[in-house]
Short mmCIF file of C-alpha atoms in Angstrom, two decimals:
data_model
loop_
_atom_site.label_atom_id
_atom_site.label_comp_id
_atom_site.label_asym_id
_atom_site.label_seq_id
_atom_site.Cartn_x
_atom_site.Cartn_y
_atom_site.Cartn_z
CA MET A 1 -21.45 43.10 74.14
CA PRO A 2 -23.84 40.17 72.84
CA LEU A 3 -22.28 37.07 73.14
CA ARG A 4 -22.50 36.78 68.84
CA LYS A 5 -20.16 40.16 68.64
CA ARG A 6 -18.40 38.66 71.48
CA ALA A 7 -17.42 34.95 69.33
CA LEU A 8 -16.95 37.66 66.06
CA PHE A 9 -14.22 39.81 67.57
CA TYR A 10 -12.69 36.45 69.28
CA LEU A 11 -12.69 34.66 64.92
CA LEU A 12 -11.33 38.74 64.32
CA SER A 13 -8.38 38.51 66.15
CA LEU A 14 -7.57 35.10 66.09
CA SER A 15 -7.29 36.08 62.01
CA VAL A 16 -4.77 38.75 62.60
CA ARG A 17 -2.96 36.97 65.34
CA TYR A 18 -2.93 33.83 62.65
CA ARG A 19 -2.13 36.20 59.54
CA SER A 20 0.83 37.78 61.66
CA PHE A 21 2.36 34.06 62.64
CA ILE A 22 2.03 32.80 59.19
CA LEU A 23 3.89 36.21 58.26
CA PHE A 24 7.02 35.39 60.99
CA LEU A 25 7.43 31.84 59.77
CA THR A 26 7.90 32.10 56.18
CA PHE A 27 9.91 35.20 57.45
CA LEU A 28 11.91 32.77 59.14
CA PHE A 29 11.93 29.84 56.37
CA TYR A 30 13.72 31.83 54.14
CA THR A 31 15.20 33.79 56.36
CA ALA A 32 17.01 30.48 56.55
CA TYR A 33 17.27 29.90 52.72
CA HIS A 34 19.36 32.72 51.76
CA LEU A 35 21.71 32.30 55.26
CA SER A 36 22.74 28.95 54.63
CA ARG A 37 23.42 29.84 50.21
CA LYS A 38 25.46 33.24 51.50
CA PRO A 39 28.97 31.23 53.09
CA ILE A 40 30.18 30.18 49.97
CA SER A 41 30.42 33.86 48.55
CA ILE A 42 32.51 34.81 52.43
CA VAL A 43 34.93 31.68 51.59
CA LYS A 44 36.18 32.96 48.20
CA SER A 45 38.70 34.81 49.80
CA GLU A 46 39.50 32.31 51.71
CA LEU A 47 40.84 29.40 49.64
CA HIS A 48 42.37 31.07 47.52
CA ARG A 49 44.27 34.29 49.22
CA ASN A 50 48.34 35.85 47.95
CA CYS A 51 50.23 33.30 50.15
CA SER A 52 53.18 35.82 49.74
CA ASN A 53 52.31 38.33 53.04
CA ILE A 54 51.22 35.32 55.17
CA ILE A 55 53.62 33.97 57.27
CA ARG A 56 54.69 30.31 56.83
CA PRO A 57 55.43 27.82 60.01
CA ALA A 58 58.41 27.24 59.97
CA ASP A 59 58.24 23.54 59.62
CA LEU A 60 56.23 24.29 56.29
CA ASN A 61 58.26 22.77 53.68
CA ILE A 62 57.20 24.88 50.06
CA THR A 63 57.83 24.99 46.83
CA ASN A 64 55.60 27.83 45.68
CA ASN A 65 55.30 30.73 48.40
CA ALA A 66 52.56 32.42 46.16
CA THR A 67 50.51 29.50 47.16
CA TRP A 68 50.61 26.58 49.58
CA CYS A 69 48.72 29.12 51.77
CA ASN A 70 45.63 27.85 49.59
CA TRP A 71 43.28 25.21 49.99
CA VAL A 72 43.17 22.66 46.34
CA PRO A 73 41.15 22.77 44.03
CA PHE A 74 40.94 26.58 43.73
CA ASP A 75 44.98 27.54 44.06
CA GLY A 76 45.69 27.29 40.65
CA ASP A 77 45.61 31.21 38.75
CA ASN A 78 42.17 29.99 36.86
CA TYR A 79 40.33 30.70 40.47
CA GLN A 80 38.38 32.57 39.44
CA THR A 81 36.64 29.89 36.46
CA ILE A 82 36.42 27.49 39.46
CA PHE A 83 34.71 29.38 41.22
CA GLY A 84 32.63 30.41 38.54
CA ILE A 85 32.13 26.81 37.27
CA LEU A 86 30.74 25.61 41.91
CA ASP A 87 28.45 29.22 41.50
CA ASN A 88 26.92 27.27 38.19
CA CYS A 89 26.67 23.62 40.13
CA PHE A 90 24.12 25.32 42.35
CA LEU A 91 22.39 28.56 39.80
CA VAL A 92 21.98 26.26 36.64
CA THR A 93 20.25 23.33 38.97
CA TYR A 94 19.11 25.90 40.94
CA ALA A 95 17.27 27.46 37.69
CA ILE A 96 16.45 24.05 36.48
CA GLY A 97 14.17 22.33 38.92
CA MET A 98 12.36 26.03 40.58
CA PHE A 99 10.50 24.62 36.94
CA PHE A 100 9.00 22.70 37.73
CA SER A 101 9.73 22.83 41.83
CA GLY A 102 6.20 25.13 41.79
CA ILE A 103 4.37 21.83 39.19
CA PHE A 104 5.69 20.06 42.96
CA ALA A 105 4.17 22.78 46.07
CA GLU A 106 0.50 22.71 43.92
CA ARG A 107 0.30 18.64 44.27
CA LEU A 108 1.44 18.39 46.99
CA PRO A 109 1.61 20.06 51.04
CA LEU A 110 3.68 22.46 51.83
CA ARG A 111 4.19 21.95 55.47
CA TYR A 112 5.92 18.67 54.17
CA TYR A 113 7.25 19.54 51.19
CA LEU A 114 9.17 22.60 52.85
CA SER A 115 9.91 20.99 56.34
CA VAL A 116 12.49 18.15 53.95
CA GLY A 117 13.50 20.60 51.51
CA MET A 118 14.99 22.91 54.60
CA LEU A 119 16.09 19.74 56.02
CA LEU A 120 17.75 18.28 52.62
CA SER A 121 19.25 21.74 52.47
CA GLY A 122 21.29 22.56 55.70
CA LEU A 123 22.44 18.39 54.74
CA PHE A 124 24.32 19.77 51.88
CA THR A 125 25.01 23.11 53.68
CA CYS A 126 26.97 20.64 55.64
CA LEU A 127 28.82 18.50 53.36
CA PHE A 128 30.47 21.21 51.63
CA GLY A 129 32.10 22.64 55.28
CA LEU A 130 32.36 19.39 55.92
CA GLY A 131 35.32 19.24 53.26
CA PHE A 132 37.53 20.52 55.04
CA TYR A 133 37.35 18.96 58.04
CA LEU A 134 37.80 16.03 56.26
CA ASN A 135 40.52 17.12 54.35
CA ILE A 136 38.90 16.91 50.59
CA HIS A 137 40.26 18.43 47.48
CA SER A 138 38.41 16.67 44.71
CA LEU A 139 36.47 19.67 42.53
CA SER A 140 34.44 16.86 41.62
CA TYR A 141 32.98 16.44 45.82
CA TYR A 142 32.52 19.66 45.72
CA ALA A 143 30.26 20.43 42.18
CA PHE A 144 28.31 17.75 43.53
CA VAL A 145 27.44 19.11 46.76
CA GLN A 146 26.62 22.67 44.85
CA VAL A 147 24.17 20.73 42.51
CA MET A 148 22.30 17.95 45.19
CA ASN A 149 21.99 21.55 47.34
CA GLY A 150 20.30 23.63 43.60
CA LEU A 151 18.32 20.92 44.02
CA VAL A 152 16.37 20.82 47.26
CA GLN A 153 16.77 24.38 47.71
CA THR A 154 14.12 25.11 45.05
CA THR A 155 11.76 23.83 46.98
CA GLY A 156 11.43 27.85 49.45
CA TRP A 157 10.17 30.26 47.27
CA PRO A 158 6.81 28.99 45.37
CA ALA A 159 6.37 27.16 48.55
CA VAL A 160 6.66 29.96 50.63
CA VAL A 161 5.07 32.71 48.19
CA ALA A 162 1.52 30.15 48.24
CA CYS A 163 1.73 30.04 51.86
CA VAL A 164 1.44 33.93 52.26
CA GLY A 165 -0.85 33.87 49.10
CA ASN A 166 -2.46 31.91 51.18
CA TRP A 167 -3.14 34.13 53.97
CA PHE A 168 -3.21 37.53 52.33
CA GLY A 169 -5.83 39.18 49.47
CA LYS A 170 -4.31 42.23 47.56
CA GLY A 171 -5.33 45.25 49.90
CA LYS A 172 -0.94 46.60 50.57
CA ARG A 173 0.42 43.69 49.27
CA GLY A 174 3.65 45.31 47.89
CA PHE A 175 4.17 47.35 51.08
CA ILE A 176 3.29 43.86 52.94
CA MET A 177 5.64 41.76 50.46
CA GLY A 178 9.42 44.85 50.86
CA VAL A 179 8.81 44.71 54.54
CA TRP A 180 8.40 40.55 54.58
CA ASN A 181 11.16 40.98 51.16
CA SER A 182 13.75 41.83 53.78
CA HIS A 183 13.95 38.18 55.22
CA THR A 184 16.46 37.40 51.74
CA SER A 185 18.77 40.57 52.87
CA VAL A 186 18.05 40.10 56.15
CA GLY A 187 20.01 36.49 55.47
CA ASN A 188 22.17 37.55 53.60
CA ILE A 189 23.74 39.51 56.34
CA LEU A 190 23.12 36.53 58.50
CA GLY A 191 24.90 34.19 56.35
CA SER A 192 27.59 37.04 55.47
CA LEU A 193 28.07 37.88 59.90
CA ILE A 194 27.96 34.08 60.54
CA ALA A 195 30.30 32.56 58.14
CA GLY A 196 32.53 35.94 58.83
CA VAL A 197 33.02 34.76 62.11
CA PHE A 198 34.86 31.19 61.33
CA VAL A 199 35.94 32.25 57.50
CA SER A 200 39.56 32.59 58.70
CA SER A 201 40.34 29.54 61.05
CA ALA A 202 37.68 27.71 60.15
CA TRP A 203 35.93 27.70 57.63
CA GLY A 204 34.62 24.76 57.66
CA LEU A 205 32.30 26.03 60.01
CA SER A 206 30.96 28.84 57.91
CA PHE A 207 28.85 25.98 56.22
CA ILE A 208 28.71 23.51 59.60
CA ILE A 209 26.65 26.45 61.57
CA PRO A 210 24.04 28.16 58.52
CA GLY A 211 23.37 24.15 57.49
CA ALA A 212 22.61 23.04 61.26
CA ILE A 213 20.01 26.57 61.05
CA ILE A 214 18.04 26.05 58.76
CA ALA A 215 18.02 21.88 59.45
CA SER A 216 16.58 23.58 62.74
CA THR A 217 14.37 26.10 60.23
CA GLY A 218 12.90 22.88 59.00
CA ILE A 219 11.51 21.13 61.74
CA ILE A 220 9.54 24.00 63.28
CA CYS A 221 7.93 23.51 59.88
CA PHE A 222 6.62 20.25 59.97
CA PHE A 223 5.13 21.34 63.38
CA PHE A 224 3.68 24.36 63.56
CA LEU A 225 3.10 25.79 59.83
CA VAL A 226 -0.48 26.33 58.45
CA GLU A 227 -1.13 26.50 55.17
CA ARG A 228 -4.43 27.87 54.67
CA PRO A 229 -6.93 30.06 56.98
CA GLU A 230 -9.42 27.69 56.13
CA ASP A 231 -7.11 24.40 58.27
CA VAL A 232 -8.25 26.85 61.84
CA ASN A 233 -11.50 27.55 61.09
CA CYS A 234 -10.25 31.34 59.37
CA THR A 235 -12.07 33.66 56.93
CA PRO A 236 -9.69 33.40 53.88
CA PRO A 237 -8.26 36.55 52.10
CA GLN A 238 -10.08 37.80 49.09
CA HIS A 239 -9.02 38.62 46.25
CA TYR A 240 -10.68 40.28 43.92
CA ASN A 241 -14.70 41.33 43.84
CA ASN A 242 -17.75 40.47 41.85
CA GLN A 243 -18.19 44.36 40.77
CA ASP A 244 -14.74 45.73 40.11
CA LEU A 245 -11.96 42.44 39.88
CA GLY A 246 -8.58 44.31 40.04
CA GLU A 247 -10.18 46.90 43.36
CA VAL A 248 -8.29 46.30 46.38
CA GLN A 249 -9.55 44.34 48.66
CA PRO A 250 -7.82 44.79 52.73
CA LEU A 251 -5.12 42.92 53.70
CA LEU A 252 -6.59 41.43 57.52
CA GLN A 253 -10.23 41.24 56.33
CA GLY A 254 -13.07 39.29 58.06
CA THR A 255 -16.81 39.37 57.85
CA LEU A 256 -19.06 42.12 60.29
CA ALA A 257 -22.09 42.48 62.51
CA ASP A 258 -25.07 43.48 60.94
CA SER A 259 -26.37 45.90 63.69
CA ASN A 260 -28.56 42.56 65.99
CA GLY A 261 -25.50 41.32 66.59
CA ALA A 262 -25.35 38.42 63.06
CA ILE A 263 -23.06 37.55 61.23
CA SER A 264 -22.65 39.63 57.97
CA THR A 265 -19.98 38.33 54.66
CA GLU A 266 -21.15 41.32 53.07
CA THR A 267 -16.92 42.01 52.86
CA THR A 268 -16.03 38.50 51.42
CA VAL A 269 -17.13 37.55 47.86
CA ILE A 270 -16.24 33.28 48.12
CA VAL A 271 -16.58 32.33 44.70
CA GLU A 272 -15.32 28.76 43.77
CA ASP A 273 -12.14 26.63 43.53
CA HIS A 274 -11.47 25.87 40.97
CA THR A 275 -9.14 22.38 42.29
CA GLU A 276 -7.92 21.82 38.85
CA ALA A 277 -4.08 23.38 39.09
CA ILE A 278 -3.35 25.46 35.84
CA SER A 279 -0.29 24.01 33.71
CA PHE A 280 2.63 25.57 32.64
CA CYS A 281 1.30 26.81 28.85
CA GLY A 282 -1.53 28.36 31.17
CA ALA A 283 -0.04 31.05 33.33
CA LEU A 284 2.15 31.54 30.82
CA LYS A 285 -0.95 32.84 28.99
CA ILE A 286 -1.55 35.35 32.23
CA PRO A 287 -0.95 38.78 31.27
CA GLY A 288 2.31 40.51 31.84
CA VAL A 289 3.66 36.99 33.00
CA VAL A 290 6.07 36.18 30.18
CA GLU A 291 7.34 40.02 30.27
CA PHE A 292 8.22 39.83 33.93
CA SER A 293 9.84 36.72 34.08
CA LEU A 294 12.26 38.33 31.26
CA CYS A 295 13.22 41.59 33.46
CA LEU A 296 14.05 39.63 36.19
CA LEU A 297 16.48 37.31 34.38
CA PHE A 298 18.16 40.90 33.46
CA ALA A 299 17.16 42.56 37.35
CA LYS A 300 17.97 38.11 38.84
CA LEU A 301 21.67 38.18 37.88
CA VAL A 302 22.69 41.76 38.73
CA SER A 303 21.75 40.78 42.06
CA TYR A 304 23.53 37.68 42.25
CA THR A 305 26.54 38.42 40.86
CA PHE A 306 26.84 41.04 43.61
CA LEU A 307 25.35 37.96 45.54
CA TYR A 308 28.55 35.96 44.76
CA TRP A 309 30.99 38.13 43.64
CA LEU A 310 29.94 41.65 45.77
CA PRO A 311 33.29 40.35 48.64
CA LEU A 312 35.76 38.71 46.64
CA TYR A 313 35.56 42.11 43.83
CA ILE A 314 36.03 44.48 47.80
CA SER A 315 39.04 42.43 48.63
CA ASN A 316 40.86 42.59 45.43
CA VAL A 317 39.97 46.14 44.94
CA ALA A 318 40.01 47.62 48.24
CA HIS A 319 41.93 45.57 49.67
CA PHE A 320 39.73 44.44 52.65
CA ASP A 321 40.60 40.39 54.59
CA ALA A 322 37.98 38.80 54.13
CA LYS A 323 35.74 39.12 57.42
CA GLU A 324 36.15 43.43 56.41
CA ALA A 325 34.68 42.40 52.73
CA GLY A 326 32.04 40.03 53.85
CA ASP A 327 31.06 42.20 56.57
CA MET A 328 31.01 45.67 54.48
CA SER A 329 29.88 43.27 51.33
CA THR A 330 25.78 43.57 54.42
CA LEU A 331 25.83 47.21 53.56
CA PHE A 332 24.72 46.08 50.14
CA ASP A 333 21.74 43.87 51.43
CA VAL A 334 20.73 47.15 53.71
CA GLY A 335 20.82 49.30 50.64
CA GLY A 336 18.47 46.24 49.76
CA ILE A 337 15.58 46.07 52.61
CA VAL A 338 15.32 49.46 52.43
CA GLY A 339 14.83 49.21 48.05
CA GLY A 340 12.76 46.69 48.26
CA ILE A 341 10.38 48.61 50.36
CA MET A 342 10.56 51.68 48.53
CA ALA A 343 9.58 49.73 45.85
CA GLY A 344 6.85 48.56 47.56
CA VAL A 345 4.77 51.74 48.85
CA VAL A 346 5.61 53.64 45.86
CA SER A 347 4.05 50.60 43.97
CA ASP A 348 0.76 50.91 46.47
CA TYR A 349 0.43 54.21 45.66
CA THR A 350 0.53 54.77 42.05
CA GLY A 351 -0.78 51.55 40.96
CA GLY A 352 2.04 50.86 39.23
CA ARG A 353 4.90 48.43 39.29
CA ALA A 354 6.27 48.21 35.86
CA THR A 355 6.67 51.86 36.23
CA THR A 356 8.25 51.19 39.61
CA CYS A 357 10.68 48.37 38.81
CA TRP A 358 11.52 50.50 35.24
CA VAL A 359 12.47 53.04 37.64
CA MET A 360 15.03 52.46 39.47
CA LEU A 361 16.34 49.75 36.96
CA MET A 362 17.19 52.91 34.50
CA ILE A 363 18.75 55.22 38.28
CA ALA A 364 21.03 51.45 38.71
CA ALA A 365 23.32 52.08 35.26
CA PRO A 366 24.28 54.59 36.22
CA MET A 367 24.56 54.00 39.27
CA LEU A 368 26.49 51.36 39.18
CA PHE A 369 28.96 52.98 36.85
CA LEU A 370 29.80 55.24 39.49
CA TYR A 371 30.33 52.61 42.10
CA ASN A 372 32.56 51.22 40.21
CA SER A 373 34.53 54.01 39.26
CA ILE A 374 34.69 56.31 43.15
CA GLY A 375 33.38 53.46 45.74
CA GLN A 376 36.89 52.46 46.68
CA THR A 377 38.15 56.09 46.77
CA ASN A 378 37.64 56.67 51.03
CA LEU A 379 35.38 54.26 53.40
CA THR A 380 32.60 57.28 54.09
CA THR A 381 32.25 57.22 49.93
CA THR A 382 32.32 53.15 49.37
CA ILE A 383 28.83 53.00 52.15
CA VAL A 384 26.73 55.13 50.69
CA MET A 385 26.97 53.73 46.87
CA LEU A 386 27.67 50.56 48.30
CA LEU A 387 23.68 51.64 50.29
CA VAL A 388 21.74 53.16 46.97
CA CYS A 389 23.41 50.19 44.54
CA GLY A 390 22.12 47.49 47.47
CA GLY A 391 18.24 49.67 47.60
CA LEU A 392 18.53 50.55 43.66
CA VAL A 393 20.05 46.42 42.26
CA ASN A 394 17.07 44.71 45.29
CA GLY A 395 15.01 46.69 44.75
CA PRO A 396 12.47 45.75 41.74
CA TYR A 397 13.90 41.98 41.85
CA ALA A 398 12.21 41.98 45.22
CA LEU A 399 8.51 43.32 44.01
CA ILE A 400 8.75 41.05 41.43
CA THR A 401 8.95 38.45 43.70
CA THR A 402 7.09 38.94 45.54
CA ALA A 403 4.17 41.60 44.89
CA VAL A 404 4.07 40.37 41.16
CA ALA A 405 3.95 36.81 41.31
CA ALA A 406 1.03 36.93 44.21
CA ASP A 407 -1.21 38.92 42.14
CA LEU A 408 -0.73 37.53 39.18
CA GLY A 409 -1.33 34.21 39.96
CA THR A 410 -4.31 35.85 42.17
CA HIS A 411 -4.99 37.86 38.39
CA GLU A 412 -8.55 38.16 37.27
CA SER A 413 -8.07 35.67 35.11
CA LEU A 414 -7.14 33.00 36.37
CA ARG A 415 -12.37 33.01 38.34
CA GLY A 416 -10.92 32.55 41.94
CA ASN A 417 -8.16 28.80 40.91
CA SER A 418 -5.98 29.11 43.77
CA ARG A 419 -3.80 26.88 42.97
CA ALA A 420 -2.48 28.60 39.81
CA LEU A 421 0.48 30.58 42.38
CA SER A 422 2.95 28.91 42.78
CA THR A 423 3.57 27.81 39.27
CA VAL A 424 3.10 31.34 38.18
CA THR A 425 5.85 32.51 40.83
CA ALA A 426 8.11 29.16 39.49
CA ILE A 427 8.17 30.50 36.36
CA ILE A 428 8.85 34.81 37.14
CA ASP A 429 12.13 32.49 40.06
CA GLY A 430 12.84 29.78 37.52
CA THR A 431 13.07 32.34 34.13
CA GLY A 432 15.45 33.71 36.87
CA SER A 433 17.86 32.00 37.68
CA ILE A 434 18.44 31.43 34.87
CA GLY A 435 20.36 34.67 35.29
CA ALA A 436 20.79 33.73 38.45
CA ALA A 437 23.61 31.73 37.05
CA LEU A 438 24.53 33.57 33.66
CA GLY A 439 25.36 36.29 35.96
CA PRO A 440 27.87 35.05 38.65
CA LEU A 441 29.58 32.66 35.40
CA LEU A 442 29.98 35.26 33.39
CA ALA A 443 31.25 37.95 35.80
CA GLY A 444 34.09 34.11 35.63
CA VAL A 445 34.93 34.52 33.04
CA ILE A 446 35.48 38.94 32.48
CA SER A 447 36.42 39.66 35.65
CA PRO A 448 40.71 38.18 34.75
CA THR A 449 39.89 41.00 31.71
CA GLY A 450 39.32 43.40 34.17
CA TRP A 451 36.57 44.28 37.06
CA ASN A 452 35.18 47.60 34.27
CA ASN A 453 34.07 44.74 31.65
CA VAL A 454 31.71 43.33 34.85
CA PHE A 455 30.38 46.26 35.93
CA TYR A 456 29.23 46.92 32.11
CA MET A 457 27.56 44.12 31.75
CA LEU A 458 25.60 44.77 34.64
CA MET A 459 24.52 47.91 32.68
CA SER A 460 23.60 46.89 30.57
CA ALA A 461 21.64 44.25 31.93
CA ASP A 462 19.39 46.93 34.31
CA ILE A 463 19.10 48.35 30.65
CA LEU A 464 17.34 45.27 29.07
CA ALA A 465 15.36 44.65 32.73
CA CYS A 466 14.57 48.22 31.59
CA LEU A 467 13.54 48.02 27.57
CA LEU A 468 11.75 44.34 28.77
CA LEU A 469 8.57 46.17 30.59
CA SER A 470 8.15 48.73 27.81
CA ARG A 471 5.30 47.86 27.31
CA LEU A 472 3.77 48.03 30.71
CA VAL A 473 5.26 50.98 31.30
CA TYR A 474 2.95 52.44 28.18
CA LYS A 475 -0.08 50.59 29.81
CA GLU A 476 0.22 51.62 33.22
CA VAL A 477 1.18 55.70 32.55
CA ARG A 478 -1.68 55.53 29.49
CA GLY A 479 -3.92 54.63 32.49
CA TRP A 480 -2.37 57.68 34.56
CA CYS A 481 -3.62 59.98 31.03
CA GLY A 482 -7.50 58.79 31.89
CA HIS A 483 -6.99 56.48 28.69
CA LEU A 484 -7.22 52.71 30.34
CA PRO A 485 -9.01 52.84 34.28
CA ARG A 486 -6.51 53.52 36.95
CA VAL A 487 -6.10 50.84 39.46
CA ARG A 488 -3.63 49.75 42.10
CA GLY A 489 -2.40 46.68 42.00
CA PHE A 490 -2.59 44.49 38.83
CA LYS A 491 -5.72 44.67 36.25
CA GLU A 492 -5.37 42.94 32.67
CA ILE A 493 -2.34 44.72 31.11
#
């Protein structure tokens, strides 16, 4: 083999290895982010229990048989409201901070930004768990820790999506990011299992162990993350070409060699990289950003209500203990993994990101009703319904926060501006995080009136999410009917 060809194949192989490595690293990083968020939903049912069914130590002098085993300040009848306050201390701060996080991520080195964010996330997660060992019973302490943790956790999503966007083009983006986005569910599952091991014996470790894990991944990020292909002499991805900016591009593309062994760049389009970061208002003008952001608000409202309240719901309705309820809740995330991948595959094949989300959300609403009505009748029904609901709820959420955000962040109207992805991602996920804050808050307020009302709220949110996508779905359907040119992925809509 000629020397030039050998060098070419080495470069292509190097590019594939680096892209696989970056995909694995960013998967690991955001798994750690979600792993550290999950423990509080598992520990809730331990912080407040029905103590009348628990054997009391003989040497313990108590005045209330129903609350003696609970952790102050969660021992009162308003414990669900207090849990809702704690959830929102994290989620409201996260939602507000997310709009600014993308701006910082565009202007700071991603490696440093992620590393510091993960180290601080580990610190504040551990501080919550230390409340157990330091015997802290102040609501203000736990609220402060949640506020700070919500703030530093905003460093994760815009940075990892921007990093993946730097390395991968549009071809099969829905499938690749559907698989990659399973880090959300994998993190939730691992967080539930780790927290469940310690929840009944020493719930402080349910926070300290995940905190140590995310801090460790921050150290790994500092030493190993490569932000851009150009940093290691790899070929950057092609987001669009000169003939049709919406045309599919190869996922792992590189240069080719001609018959004489000379290196050719016939499949690579070099575009000017505008170094000026996009403004907030400029990002909002990108077609589809507003619709998908508002849709994600309601989709994430449903997803995060399940994230924070599902273990407690299972414990109250099915009468499982804290560990069993936590383990059972992981099935929802298992379904979310499958749903996210299926949403990505279908949207890649059809070219209809909005339509894929619309169909899954529309089916999700009646399935939530069925789960609340018959989901706890027996173990088999519970398992099946959790898997199905998890796939339908988390599938659209996963697709919007990954493939859709990356498509819009590299939209043709940006003309090669590589610094827009973080801001677009932050706007979409920040708007969604408003819903993530509202969902658990509303669940805390509504649940004392009955779990049925909570599920009515979740079904209404799914229907509203569908309505917000109606215009984009109409455009995509017209394209399939021949009124507009059909493309895979995103084009002007």
